[in-house]
Tab-separated table of N, CA and C in Angstrom:
chain	number	residue	atom	x	y	z
Z	1	MET	N	54.948	-18.449	13.829
Z	1	MET	CA	54.871	-17.183	12.868
Z	1	MET	C	53.298	-16.855	12.619
Z	2	ARG	N	52.286	-17.937	12.770
Z	2	ARG	CA	50.876	-17.877	12.460
Z	2	ARG	C	50.105	-17.222	13.553
Z	3	SER	N	50.709	-17.685	14.656
Z	3	SER	CA	50.269	-16.956	16.250
Z	3	SER	C	50.539	-15.445	16.292
Z	4	ILE	N	51.723	-15.252	15.524
Z	4	ILE	CA	52.000	-13.575	15.640
Z	4	ILE	C	51.373	-12.652	14.671
Z	5	VAL	N	50.735	-13.449	13.628
Z	5	VAL	CA	50.022	-12.588	12.621
Z	5	VAL	C	48.584	-12.542	13.360
Z	6	LEU	N	48.038	-13.545	13.699
Z	6	LEU	CA	46.857	-13.495	14.703
Z	6	LEU	C	46.874	-12.260	15.415
Z	7	VAL	N	47.690	-12.270	16.492
Z	7	VAL	CA	48.066	-11.311	17.878
Z	7	VAL	C	48.034	-9.785	17.146
Z	8	LEU	N	48.634	-9.689	15.690
Z	8	LEU	CA	48.961	-8.477	15.494
Z	8	LEU	C	47.842	-8.209	14.747
Z	9	LEU	N	46.955	-9.022	14.201
Z	9	LEU	CA	45.717	-8.430	13.589
Z	9	LEU	C	44.664	-8.058	14.869
Z	10	ALA	N	44.773	-8.823	15.705
Z	10	ALA	CA	43.865	-8.635	16.872
Z	10	ALA	C	44.270	-7.241	17.577
Z	11	LEU	N	45.397	-7.042	17.812
Z	11	LEU	CA	46.064	-5.582	18.029
Z	11	LEU	C	45.343	-4.637	17.089
Z	12	ALA	N	45.355	-4.849	15.840
Z	12	ALA	CA	45.399	-3.858	14.692
Z	12	ALA	C	43.809	-3.161	14.968
Z	13	CYS	N	42.996	-4.433	15.092
Z	13	CYS	CA	41.164	-4.237	14.891
Z	13	CYS	C	40.879	-3.027	16.179
Z	14	SER	N	40.012	-2.344	16.095
Z	14	SER	CA	39.251	-1.643	17.174
Z	14	SER	C	38.635	-2.386	18.245
Z	15	PRO	N	38.310	-2.178	19.458
Z	15	PRO	CA	37.534	-2.766	20.342
Z	15	PRO	C	36.391	-2.816	19.691
Z	16	ALA	N	35.381	-2.007	18.714
Z	16	ALA	CA	34.226	-2.480	18.117
Z	16	ALA	C	34.562	-3.463	17.007
Z	17	GLU	N	35.153	-3.353	16.095
Z	17	GLU	CA	35.581	-4.334	15.178
Z	17	GLU	C	35.722	-6.093	16.064
Z	18	ARG	N	36.571	-5.893	16.961
Z	18	ARG	CA	36.989	-7.383	17.529
Z	18	ARG	C	35.592	-7.725	18.265
Z	19	GLU	N	34.526	-6.862	18.563
Z	19	GLU	CA	33.442	-7.592	19.388
Z	19	GLU	C	32.606	-7.995	18.375
Z	20	GLN	N	32.696	-7.444	16.972
Z	20	GLN	CA	31.869	-8.155	15.994
Z	20	GLN	C	32.243	-9.487	15.073
Z	21	VAL	N	33.489	-9.634	15.441
Z	21	VAL	CA	33.918	-10.929	14.798
Z	21	VAL	C	33.213	-12.209	15.063
Z	22	GLY	N	32.571	-12.994	14.250
Z	22	GLY	CA	31.968	-13.891	14.801
Z	22	GLY	C	30.306	-13.685	14.962
Z	23	ALA	N	30.343	-12.334	15.081
Z	23	ALA	CA	28.852	-12.008	15.502
Z	23	ALA	C	27.841	-11.881	14.216
Z	24	ASP	N	26.726	-12.158	14.517
Z	24	ASP	CA	25.618	-12.039	13.346
Z	24	ASP	C	25.124	-10.825	13.156
Z	25	PRO	N	25.768	-9.990	12.026
Z	25	PRO	CA	25.257	-8.893	11.672
Z	25	PRO	C	23.843	-8.087	11.606
Z	26	VAL	N	23.367	-7.470	11.988
Z	26	VAL	CA	21.575	-7.027	11.582
Z	26	VAL	C	21.773	-6.283	10.511
Z	27	ARG	N	21.075	-6.537	9.475
Z	27	ARG	CA	20.943	-5.516	8.494
Z	27	ARG	C	20.719	-4.086	8.709
Z	28	ALA	N	20.657	-3.411	8.051
Z	28	ALA	CA	20.394	-1.887	8.761
Z	28	ALA	C	18.797	-1.835	8.067
Z	29	ASP	N	18.565	-2.188	7.050
Z	29	ASP	CA	17.272	-2.277	6.189
Z	29	ASP	C	16.127	-3.365	6.527
Z	30	ALA	N	16.791	-4.192	7.689
Z	30	ALA	CA	15.869	-5.392	8.395
Z	30	ALA	C	14.459	-4.765	8.852
Z	31	PRO	N	13.667	-5.481	8.597
Z	31	PRO	CA	12.074	-5.171	9.502
Z	31	PRO	C	12.328	-5.315	10.806
Z	32	ASP	N	11.405	-4.438	11.393
Z	32	ASP	CA	10.988	-4.822	13.106
Z	32	ASP	C	10.354	-6.150	13.383
Z	33	GLN	N	9.215	-5.919	12.480
Z	33	GLN	CA	8.225	-6.864	12.616
Z	33	GLN	C	8.002	-7.920	11.254
Z	34	GLU	N	7.508	-9.023	11.231
Z	34	GLU	CA	7.020	-9.743	10.152
Z	34	GLU	C	6.087	-10.629	10.186
Z	35	ALA	N	4.963	-10.839	9.302
Z	35	ALA	CA	3.495	-11.545	9.619
Z	35	ALA	C	3.212	-12.150	8.490
Z	36	TRP	N	2.487	-13.282	8.350
Z	36	TRP	CA	1.855	-13.824	7.343
Z	36	TRP	C	0.420	-13.829	7.438
Z	37	ASP	N	-0.371	-13.640	6.372
Z	37	ASP	CA	-1.817	-13.862	6.686
Z	37	ASP	C	-2.329	-12.974	7.682
Z	38	VAL	N	-2.151	-11.490	7.056
Z	38	VAL	CA	-2.665	-10.215	7.840
Z	38	VAL	C	-3.813	-10.198	7.641
Z	39	THR	N	-4.485	-9.578	8.702
Z	39	THR	CA	-5.765	-9.022	8.409
Z	39	THR	C	-5.618	-7.664	9.376
Z	40	LYS	N	-5.981	-6.642	8.884
Z	40	LYS	CA	-6.222	-5.238	9.605
Z	40	LYS	C	-7.293	-4.555	9.550
Z	41	THR	N	-7.797	-4.034	10.237
Z	41	THR	CA	-8.960	-3.483	10.315
Z	41	THR	C	-8.980	-2.155	10.393
Z	42	VAL	N	-9.814	-1.109	9.650
Z	42	VAL	CA	-9.523	0.547	9.857
Z	42	VAL	C	-10.796	0.724	10.450
Z	43	THR	N	-10.960	1.417	11.411
Z	43	THR	CA	-12.049	2.094	12.001
Z	43	THR	C	-11.975	3.421	12.293
Z	44	ARG	N	-13.355	4.038	12.197
Z	44	ARG	CA	-13.319	5.578	12.352
Z	44	ARG	C	-14.281	5.931	13.198
Z	45	ASN	N	-14.056	6.246	14.774
Z	45	ASN	CA	-15.214	6.608	15.770
Z	45	ASN	C	-15.864	5.073	16.007
Z	46	GLY	N	-14.921	4.263	15.997
Z	46	GLY	CA	-15.792	2.651	16.471
Z	46	GLY	C	-16.619	1.890	15.073
Z	47	VAL	N	-16.548	2.675	14.063
Z	47	VAL	CA	-17.367	2.139	12.641
Z	47	VAL	C	-16.256	1.665	12.063
Z	48	LEU	N	-16.639	0.504	11.466
Z	48	LEU	CA	-15.756	-0.267	10.210
Z	48	LEU	C	-15.559	0.491	9.109
Z	49	ARG	N	-14.662	1.137	8.540
Z	49	ARG	CA	-14.414	1.606	7.390
Z	49	ARG	C	-13.600	0.578	6.362
Z	50	ALA	N	-12.924	0.231	6.755
Z	50	ALA	CA	-11.992	-0.981	5.783
Z	50	ALA	C	-11.183	-2.392	6.537
Z	51	VAL	N	-11.129	-3.188	5.653
Z	51	VAL	CA	-10.249	-4.621	6.062
Z	51	VAL	C	-9.354	-4.664	5.030
Z	52	ILE	N	-8.064	-4.881	5.513
Z	52	ILE	CA	-6.961	-4.895	4.398
Z	52	ILE	C	-6.350	-6.273	5.063
Z	53	ARG	N	-6.049	-7.136	3.784
Z	53	ARG	CA	-5.824	-8.228	3.914
Z	53	ARG	C	-4.509	-8.331	2.866
Z	54	ALA	N	-3.467	-9.442	3.392
Z	54	ALA	CA	-2.313	-9.753	2.712
Z	54	ALA	C	-1.354	-10.846	3.094
Z	55	PRO	N	-0.947	-11.741	2.446
Z	55	PRO	CA	-0.274	-12.852	2.784
Z	55	PRO	C	1.042	-12.673	3.338
Z	56	HIS	N	1.690	-11.513	3.338
Z	56	HIS	CA	2.759	-11.148	3.976
Z	56	HIS	C	3.107	-9.680	4.525
Z	57	LEU	N	3.452	-9.431	5.535
Z	57	LEU	CA	3.511	-7.703	5.973
Z	57	LEU	C	5.013	-7.783	6.437
Z	58	ILE	N	6.016	-6.820	6.527
Z	58	ILE	CA	6.875	-6.432	6.981
Z	58	ILE	C	6.759	-5.022	7.507
Z	59	LYS	N	7.085	-4.807	8.840
Z	59	LYS	CA	6.712	-3.535	9.516
Z	59	LYS	C	8.158	-3.122	9.972
Z	60	TYR	N	8.494	-1.628	9.649
Z	60	TYR	CA	9.707	-0.945	9.990
Z	60	TYR	C	9.118	0.353	10.934
Z	61	ASP	N	9.526	0.367	12.212
Z	61	ASP	CA	8.994	0.774	13.291
Z	61	ASP	C	9.550	2.302	13.122
Z	62	ARG	N	11.172	2.524	13.091
Z	62	ARG	CA	11.635	3.800	12.889
Z	62	ARG	C	10.897	4.846	11.804
Z	63	GLU	N	10.588	4.115	10.872
Z	63	GLU	CA	9.874	4.972	9.465
Z	63	GLU	C	8.269	4.775	9.858
Z	64	ARG	N	8.089	4.042	10.592
Z	64	ARG	CA	6.406	3.983	10.775
Z	64	ARG	C	5.430	3.640	9.585
Z	65	MET	N	5.909	2.557	8.949
Z	65	MET	CA	5.678	2.040	7.475
Z	65	MET	C	5.577	0.577	7.827
Z	66	SER	N	4.596	0.146	6.854
Z	66	SER	CA	4.431	-1.274	6.612
Z	66	SER	C	4.750	-1.539	5.119
Z	67	ARG	N	5.258	-2.660	4.908
Z	67	ARG	CA	5.083	-3.242	3.326
Z	67	ARG	C	4.161	-4.630	3.116
Z	68	LEU	N	3.153	-4.334	2.318
Z	68	LEU	CA	2.490	-5.939	1.975
Z	68	LEU	C	2.746	-6.289	0.821
Z	69	ASP	N	2.970	-7.769	0.767
Z	69	ASP	CA	3.278	-8.296	-0.548
Z	69	ASP	C	2.272	-9.725	-0.703
Z	70	GLY	N	2.426	-10.191	-2.032
Z	70	GLY	CA	1.924	-11.374	-2.043
Z	70	GLY	C	0.474	-11.143	-2.543
Z	71	GLY	N	-0.486	-10.369	-2.959
Z	71	GLY	CA	-1.675	-10.108	-3.355
Z	71	GLY	C	-2.347	-9.264	-1.886
Z	72	VAL	N	-2.567	-8.094	-2.106
Z	72	VAL	CA	-3.288	-7.429	-1.361
Z	72	VAL	C	-4.516	-7.094	-1.495
Z	73	SER	N	-5.406	-7.315	-0.783
Z	73	SER	CA	-7.047	-6.737	-1.036
Z	73	SER	C	-7.488	-5.962	0.506
Z	74	VAL	N	-8.606	-4.805	-0.204
Z	74	VAL	CA	-8.704	-3.935	1.057
Z	74	VAL	C	-10.202	-3.981	0.609
Z	75	THR	N	-11.253	-3.856	1.374
Z	75	THR	CA	-12.725	-3.926	1.259
Z	75	THR	C	-13.047	-2.975	2.077
Z	76	PHE	N	-13.906	-1.830	1.364
Z	76	PHE	CA	-14.487	-0.687	1.917
Z	76	PHE	C	-15.919	-0.803	2.091
Z	77	PHE	N	-16.097	-0.102	3.404
Z	77	PHE	CA	-17.482	-0.544	4.044
Z	77	PHE	C	-18.188	1.164	4.306
Z	78	ALA	N	-19.588	0.966	4.185
Z	78	ALA	CA	-20.403	2.046	4.247
Z	78	ALA	C	-20.583	2.492	5.720
Z	79	PRO	N	-20.426	3.550	6.148
Z	79	PRO	CA	-20.503	3.831	7.307
Z	79	PRO	C	-21.595	3.323	8.250
Z	80	ARG	N	-22.687	3.437	7.505
Z	80	ARG	CA	-23.947	3.373	8.436
Z	80	ARG	C	-24.576	2.098	8.323
Z	81	SER	N	-24.437	1.382	7.163
Z	81	SER	CA	-25.319	0.241	6.795
Z	81	SER	C	-24.137	-1.068	7.115
Z	82	GLY	N	-22.918	-0.711	6.877
Z	82	GLY	CA	-21.420	-1.739	7.011
Z	82	GLY	C	-21.973	-2.608	5.444
Z	83	ASP	N	-22.618	-2.429	4.800
Z	83	ASP	CA	-22.378	-2.934	3.330
Z	83	ASP	C	-20.981	-2.567	2.937
Z	84	THR	N	-20.773	-3.512	1.913
Z	84	THR	CA	-19.713	-3.656	1.091
Z	84	THR	C	-19.668	-2.739	0.054
Z	85	LEU	N	-18.837	-1.188	-0.255
Z	85	LEU	CA	-18.885	-0.340	-0.980
Z	85	LEU	C	-18.126	-0.687	-2.113
Z	86	SER	N	-16.699	-0.987	-1.961
Z	86	SER	CA	-15.963	-1.513	-3.158
Z	86	SER	C	-15.060	-2.133	-2.532
Z	87	THR	N	-13.886	-2.961	-3.576
Z	87	THR	CA	-13.094	-3.811	-2.916
Z	87	THR	C	-11.879	-3.352	-4.074
Z	88	LEU	N	-10.579	-3.514	-3.551
Z	88	LEU	CA	-9.401	-3.049	-4.139
Z	88	LEU	C	-8.540	-4.113	-4.004
Z	89	ILE	N	-7.891	-4.589	-5.356
Z	89	ILE	CA	-7.013	-5.512	-5.176
Z	89	ILE	C	-5.652	-5.018	-5.809
Z	90	SER	N	-4.404	-5.520	-5.305
Z	90	SER	CA	-3.186	-5.479	-5.830
Z	90	SER	C	-2.192	-6.194	-5.591
Z	91	ARG	N	-1.190	-6.283	-6.165
Z	91	ARG	CA	0.265	-7.331	-5.921
Z	91	ARG	C	0.968	-7.039	-4.695
Z	92	GLN	N	1.073	-5.742	-4.348
Z	92	GLN	CA	1.472	-5.374	-3.277
Z	92	GLN	C	1.121	-3.524	-2.788
Z	93	ALA	N	1.286	-3.474	-1.523
Z	93	ALA	CA	1.166	-2.182	-0.897
Z	93	ALA	C	1.987	-1.909	0.248
Z	94	ARG	N	1.953	-0.361	0.628
Z	94	ARG	CA	2.555	0.113	1.796
Z	94	ARG	C	1.768	0.871	2.387
Z	95	ILE	N	1.778	0.909	3.604
Z	95	ILE	CA	1.164	1.874	4.588
Z	95	ILE	C	1.815	2.853	5.428
Z	96	ASP	N	1.670	4.170	5.267
Z	96	ASP	CA	2.289	4.929	5.882
Z	96	ASP	C	1.452	5.324	7.399
Z	97	GLU	N	1.893	4.658	8.343
Z	97	GLU	CA	1.125	4.651	9.689
Z	97	GLU	C	0.950	6.023	10.148
Z	98	VAL	N	1.719	6.996	10.155
Z	98	VAL	CA	1.737	8.363	10.331
Z	98	VAL	C	0.696	9.075	9.555
Z	99	LYS	N	0.913	9.163	8.334
Z	99	LYS	CA	-0.172	9.985	7.400
Z	99	LYS	C	-1.304	9.269	7.072
Z	100	ARG	N	-1.437	7.919	7.544
Z	100	ARG	CA	-2.683	7.027	7.209
Z	100	ARG	C	-3.153	6.785	5.842
Z	101	ILE	N	-1.837	6.781	5.311
Z	101	ILE	CA	-2.414	6.402	3.803
Z	101	ILE	C	-1.460	5.150	3.089
Z	102	LEU	N	-2.552	4.453	2.512
Z	102	LEU	CA	-2.088	3.298	1.999
Z	102	LEU	C	-1.839	3.566	0.227
Z	103	THR	N	-0.766	3.195	0.065
Z	103	THR	CA	-0.265	2.993	-1.308
Z	103	THR	C	-0.095	1.665	-1.985
Z	104	ALA	N	-1.165	1.524	-3.110
Z	104	ALA	CA	-1.450	0.094	-3.475
Z	104	ALA	C	-0.558	0.315	-5.062
Z	105	THR	N	0.112	-1.088	-5.158
Z	105	THR	CA	1.171	-0.801	-6.496
Z	105	THR	C	1.245	-2.055	-7.311
Z	106	ASP	N	1.207	-2.090	-8.840
Z	106	ASP	CA	1.376	-3.114	-9.608
Z	106	ASP	C	-0.139	-3.942	-9.554
Z	107	SER	N	-0.513	-3.660	-10.881
Z	107	SER	CA	-1.610	-4.187	-10.934
Z	107	SER	C	-2.876	-3.968	-10.401
Z	108	VAL	N	-3.340	-2.516	-10.003
Z	108	VAL	CA	-4.244	-2.277	-9.214
Z	108	VAL	C	-5.721	-2.391	-9.890
Z	109	VAL	N	-6.866	-2.930	-9.014
Z	109	VAL	CA	-7.979	-2.830	-9.689
Z	109	VAL	C	-8.918	-2.617	-8.409
Z	110	LEU	N	-9.897	-1.461	-8.441
Z	110	LEU	CA	-10.738	-1.094	-7.696
Z	110	LEU	C	-12.273	-1.410	-8.234
Z	111	VAL	N	-13.036	-2.328	-7.487
Z	111	VAL	CA	-14.424	-2.598	-8.081
Z	111	VAL	C	-15.325	-1.965	-7.052
Z	112	SER	N	-16.212	-1.240	-7.525
Z	112	SER	CA	-17.280	-0.789	-6.682
Z	112	SER	C	-18.521	-1.907	-6.419
Z	113	SER	N	-19.348	-1.922	-5.700
Z	113	SER	CA	-20.434	-2.608	-5.228
Z	113	SER	C	-21.652	-2.895	-6.339
Z	114	TRP	N	-21.615	-1.596	-7.056
Z	114	TRP	CA	-22.523	-1.484	-8.258
Z	114	TRP	C	-21.783	-1.884	-9.653
Z	115	GLY	N	-20.799	-2.265	-9.681
Z	115	GLY	CA	-20.097	-2.621	-10.856
Z	115	GLY	C	-19.237	-1.672	-11.691
Z	116	CYS	N	-18.701	-0.391	-10.995
Z	116	CYS	CA	-17.832	0.344	-11.850
Z	116	CYS	C	-16.599	-0.273	-11.654
Z	117	ALA	N	-15.591	0.031	-12.582
Z	117	ALA	CA	-14.003	-0.943	-12.275
Z	117	ALA	C	-12.945	0.328	-12.755
Z	118	LEU	N	-11.967	0.407	-11.687
Z	118	LEU	CA	-10.979	1.215	-12.239
Z	118	LEU	C	-9.596	0.192	-12.164
Z	119	PHE	N	-8.967	0.858	-13.054
Z	119	PHE	CA	-7.700	-0.364	-13.508
Z	119	PHE	C	-6.384	0.701	-13.557
Z	120	THR	N	-5.445	0.822	-12.705
Z	120	THR	CA	-4.225	1.731	-12.508
Z	120	THR	C	-3.085	0.673	-12.127
Z	121	ASP	N	-1.652	1.350	-12.289
Z	121	ASP	CA	-0.735	0.525	-11.492
Z	121	ASP	C	-0.148	1.380	-10.304
Z	122	THR	N	-0.677	2.329	-9.806
Z	122	THR	CA	-0.257	2.981	-8.579
Z	122	THR	C	-1.782	3.677	-8.113
Z	123	LEU	N	-2.169	3.685	-6.767
Z	123	LEU	CA	-3.099	4.134	-5.991
Z	123	LEU	C	-2.946	4.831	-4.639
Z	124	ARG	N	-3.471	5.634	-4.296
Z	124	ARG	CA	-2.996	6.100	-2.800
Z	124	ARG	C	-4.496	6.251	-2.136
Z	125	TRP	N	-4.718	5.655	-1.157
Z	125	TRP	CA	-6.165	5.782	-0.184
Z	125	TRP	C	-5.794	6.347	0.771
Z	126	GLU	N	-6.216	7.413	1.203
Z	126	GLU	CA	-6.126	8.596	2.040
Z	126	GLU	C	-7.289	8.247	3.068
Z	127	GLU	N	-6.848	7.603	4.078
Z	127	GLU	CA	-7.719	7.019	5.301
Z	127	GLU	C	-8.756	8.437	5.811
Z	128	GLU	N	-7.894	9.514	6.165
Z	128	GLU	CA	-8.680	10.852	6.605
Z	128	GLU	C	-10.016	11.089	5.785
Z	129	THR	N	-9.883	11.101	4.639
Z	129	THR	CA	-10.758	11.764	3.517
Z	129	THR	C	-11.509	10.835	2.752
Z	130	GLU	N	-10.840	9.371	2.757
Z	130	GLU	CA	-11.611	8.377	2.055
Z	130	GLU	C	-11.533	8.642	0.791
Z	131	THR	N	-10.146	9.363	0.248
Z	131	THR	CA	-10.243	9.655	-1.006
Z	131	THR	C	-9.130	8.623	-1.919
Z	132	ILE	N	-9.195	8.618	-2.967
Z	132	ILE	CA	-8.209	7.820	-3.693
Z	132	ILE	C	-7.817	8.332	-4.954
Z	133	ARG	N	-6.448	8.636	-4.850
Z	133	ARG	CA	-5.621	9.395	-5.807
Z	133	ARG	C	-4.622	8.599	-6.641
Z	134	GLY	N	-4.552	8.888	-7.874
Z	134	GLY	CA	-3.239	8.220	-8.232
Z	134	GLY	C	-2.457	9.090	-9.650
Z	135	PRO	N	-1.273	9.144	-9.722
Z	135	PRO	CA	-0.642	10.031	-10.485
Z	135	PRO	C	-0.719	9.450	-11.920
Z	136	SER	N	-1.166	8.353	-12.170
Z	136	SER	CA	-0.427	7.587	-13.330
Z	136	SER	C	-1.792	7.194	-14.548
Z	137	ARG	N	-1.868	6.545	-15.484
Z	137	ARG	CA	-2.871	6.383	-16.474
Z	137	ARG	C	-3.758	5.405	-15.728
Z	138	VAL	N	-4.958	5.745	-16.006
Z	138	VAL	CA	-6.126	4.875	-15.199
Z	138	VAL	C	-7.336	4.911	-16.500
Z	139	ARG	N	-7.869	3.532	-16.195
Z	139	ARG	CA	-9.155	3.176	-16.974
Z	139	ARG	C	-9.953	3.020	-15.867
Z	140	ILE	N	-11.550	3.663	-16.218
Z	140	ILE	CA	-12.597	3.308	-15.617
Z	140	ILE	C	-13.671	3.313	-16.419
Z	141	GLU	N	-14.131	1.797	-16.054
Z	141	GLU	CA	-15.485	1.389	-16.855
Z	141	GLU	C	-16.389	1.178	-16.012
Z	142	GLY	N	-17.598	1.673	-16.650
Z	142	GLY	CA	-18.806	1.723	-16.087
Z	142	GLY	C	-19.848	1.452	-16.751
Z	143	ASP	N	-21.136	1.386	-16.422
Z	143	ASP	CA	-22.363	1.040	-17.317
Z	143	ASP	C	-22.389	2.372	-18.632
Z	144	ASP	N	-21.985	3.370	-18.158
Z	144	ASP	CA	-22.269	4.522	-19.483
Z	144	ASP	C	-20.974	4.377	-20.116
Z	145	GLY	N	-20.175	3.547	-20.110
Z	145	GLY	CA	-18.711	3.490	-21.107
Z	145	GLY	C	-17.504	3.697	-20.388
Z	146	THR	N	-16.365	3.775	-21.021
Z	146	THR	CA	-15.173	3.474	-20.473
Z	146	THR	C	-14.336	5.037	-20.776
Z	147	GLU	N	-13.559	5.229	-19.791
Z	147	GLU	CA	-12.803	6.514	-20.183
Z	147	GLU	C	-11.210	6.115	-19.537
Z	148	THR	N	-10.341	6.863	-20.076
Z	148	THR	CA	-8.739	6.519	-19.796
Z	148	THR	C	-8.600	8.011	-19.918
Z	149	GLY	N	-7.395	7.909	-18.878
Z	149	GLY	CA	-6.928	9.127	-18.755
Z	149	GLY	C	-5.671	9.090	-17.833
Z	150	ILE	N	-5.060	10.450	-17.689
Z	150	ILE	CA	-3.746	10.437	-16.442
Z	150	ILE	C	-4.181	11.156	-15.411
Z	151	GLY	N	-3.803	10.572	-14.203
Z	151	GLY	CA	-3.874	11.254	-12.948
Z	151	GLY	C	-5.558	11.430	-12.545
Z	152	PHE	N	-5.964	10.809	-11.089
Z	152	PHE	CA	-7.233	10.710	-11.074
Z	152	PHE	C	-7.434	11.027	-9.608
Z	153	GLU	N	-8.845	11.266	-9.319
Z	153	GLU	CA	-9.190	11.529	-7.681
Z	153	GLU	C	-10.624	10.965	-7.672
Z	154	ALA	N	-11.016	10.085	-6.773
Z	154	ALA	CA	-12.247	9.566	-6.543
Z	154	ALA	C	-12.467	9.210	-5.180
Z	155	LYS	N	-13.811	8.894	-4.665
Z	155	LYS	CA	-14.384	8.468	-3.451
Z	155	LYS	C	-13.675	7.038	-3.566
Z	156	SER	N	-13.664	6.233	-2.389
Z	156	SER	CA	-13.466	5.150	-2.477
Z	156	SER	C	-14.731	3.988	-2.738
Z	157	ASP	N	-15.653	4.552	-3.267
Z	157	ASP	CA	-16.671	3.851	-3.607
Z	157	ASP	C	-17.173	3.721	-5.125
Z	158	LEU	N	-16.336	4.831	-5.801
Z	158	LEU	CA	-15.875	5.034	-6.833
Z	158	LEU	C	-17.389	6.024	-7.112
Z	159	SER	N	-18.204	6.228	-6.459
Z	159	SER	CA	-19.427	7.055	-6.646
Z	159	SER	C	-19.274	8.456	-7.376
Z	160	THR	N	-17.911	9.099	-7.654
Z	160	THR	CA	-17.596	10.286	-7.995
Z	160	THR	C	-15.848	10.128	-8.366
Z	161	TRP	N	-15.626	10.852	-9.717
Z	161	TRP	CA	-14.055	10.650	-10.000
Z	161	TRP	C	-14.232	11.752	-10.866
Z	162	THR	N	-12.983	12.297	-10.789
Z	162	THR	CA	-12.438	13.039	-11.634
Z	162	THR	C	-10.826	12.833	-12.433
Z	163	LEU	N	-10.785	12.578	-13.542
Z	163	LEU	CA	-9.683	12.516	-14.356
Z	163	LEU	C	-8.791	13.976	-14.820
Z	164	ARG	N	-7.443	13.898	-14.644
Z	164	ARG	CA	-6.726	15.017	-14.774
Z	164	ARG	C	-6.791	15.501	-16.354
Z	165	GLU	N	-6.640	14.375	-16.743
Z	165	GLU	CA	-6.130	14.634	-18.437
Z	165	GLU	C	-6.864	13.267	-18.898
Z	166	VAL	N	-8.100	13.604	-19.728
Z	166	VAL	CA	-8.674	12.812	-20.397
Z	166	VAL	C	-8.325	12.004	-21.549
Z	167	VAL	N	-7.982	10.966	-22.206
Z	167	VAL	CA	-7.263	10.477	-23.256
Z	167	VAL	C	-8.373	9.950	-24.198
Z	168	THR	N	-9.194	9.254	-23.396
Z	168	THR	CA	-10.381	8.520	-24.472
Z	168	THR	C	-11.794	8.638	-23.060
Z	169	ARG	N	-12.627	8.473	-24.091
Z	169	ARG	CA	-14.008	8.650	-23.842
Z	169	ARG	C	-15.027	7.801	-24.898
Z	170	ILE	N	-15.348	6.620	-24.437
Z	170	ILE	CA	-16.462	5.939	-25.149
Z	170	ILE	C	-17.531	5.596	-24.328
Z	171	ASN	N	-18.514	6.101	-24.829
Z	171	ASN	CA	-19.923	5.961	-24.100
Z	171	ASN	C	-20.552	4.938	-24.587
Z	172	THR	N	-21.415	3.836	-24.344
Z	172	THR	CA	-22.247	2.875	-24.585
Z	172	THR	C	-23.384	3.161	-24.240
Z	173	THR	N	-23.684	3.990	-23.560
Z	173	THR	CA	-25.364	4.090	-23.188
Z	173	THR	C	-26.174	4.325	-24.776
Z	174	ARG	N	-27.481	4.000	-24.761
Z	174	ARG	CA	-28.129	3.973	-26.007
Z	174	ARG	C	-29.079	4.926	-25.847
């Protein structure tokens, strides 16, 4: 009786279903590549612009997107001198390889070489324009005080910035 049931089950299955029996299915959301202790350099016309480091990277070829986690750091460099302009850290990030945009999320901090610091939860660095943008709350601390707001745009070295909606401004210059 048992063999008759197995034969009936085998006949009831389509050929594709029979081929999958015992196979290890590949998840639809599985990454195409995975790497640890990753360092990625970003150049423009052969000049170093940024170095991205992360303990873990997963890459999806079809979407042309990479996810970084475990703590991400990005160091931005001056085009002529090669000096460090600023350093960004976050818990995770993703890179849109088509648009060449890095989106850092979760406890994002950007510190310029001259001491200005930006704190937010989401930040996008657009490689083409070297502009940093964010839609959410932000705090910027500098020598002349602290500003908080919602929505911002800045250069990657924090030499200039614009807050969309200023919430507070505390000047500390005397």
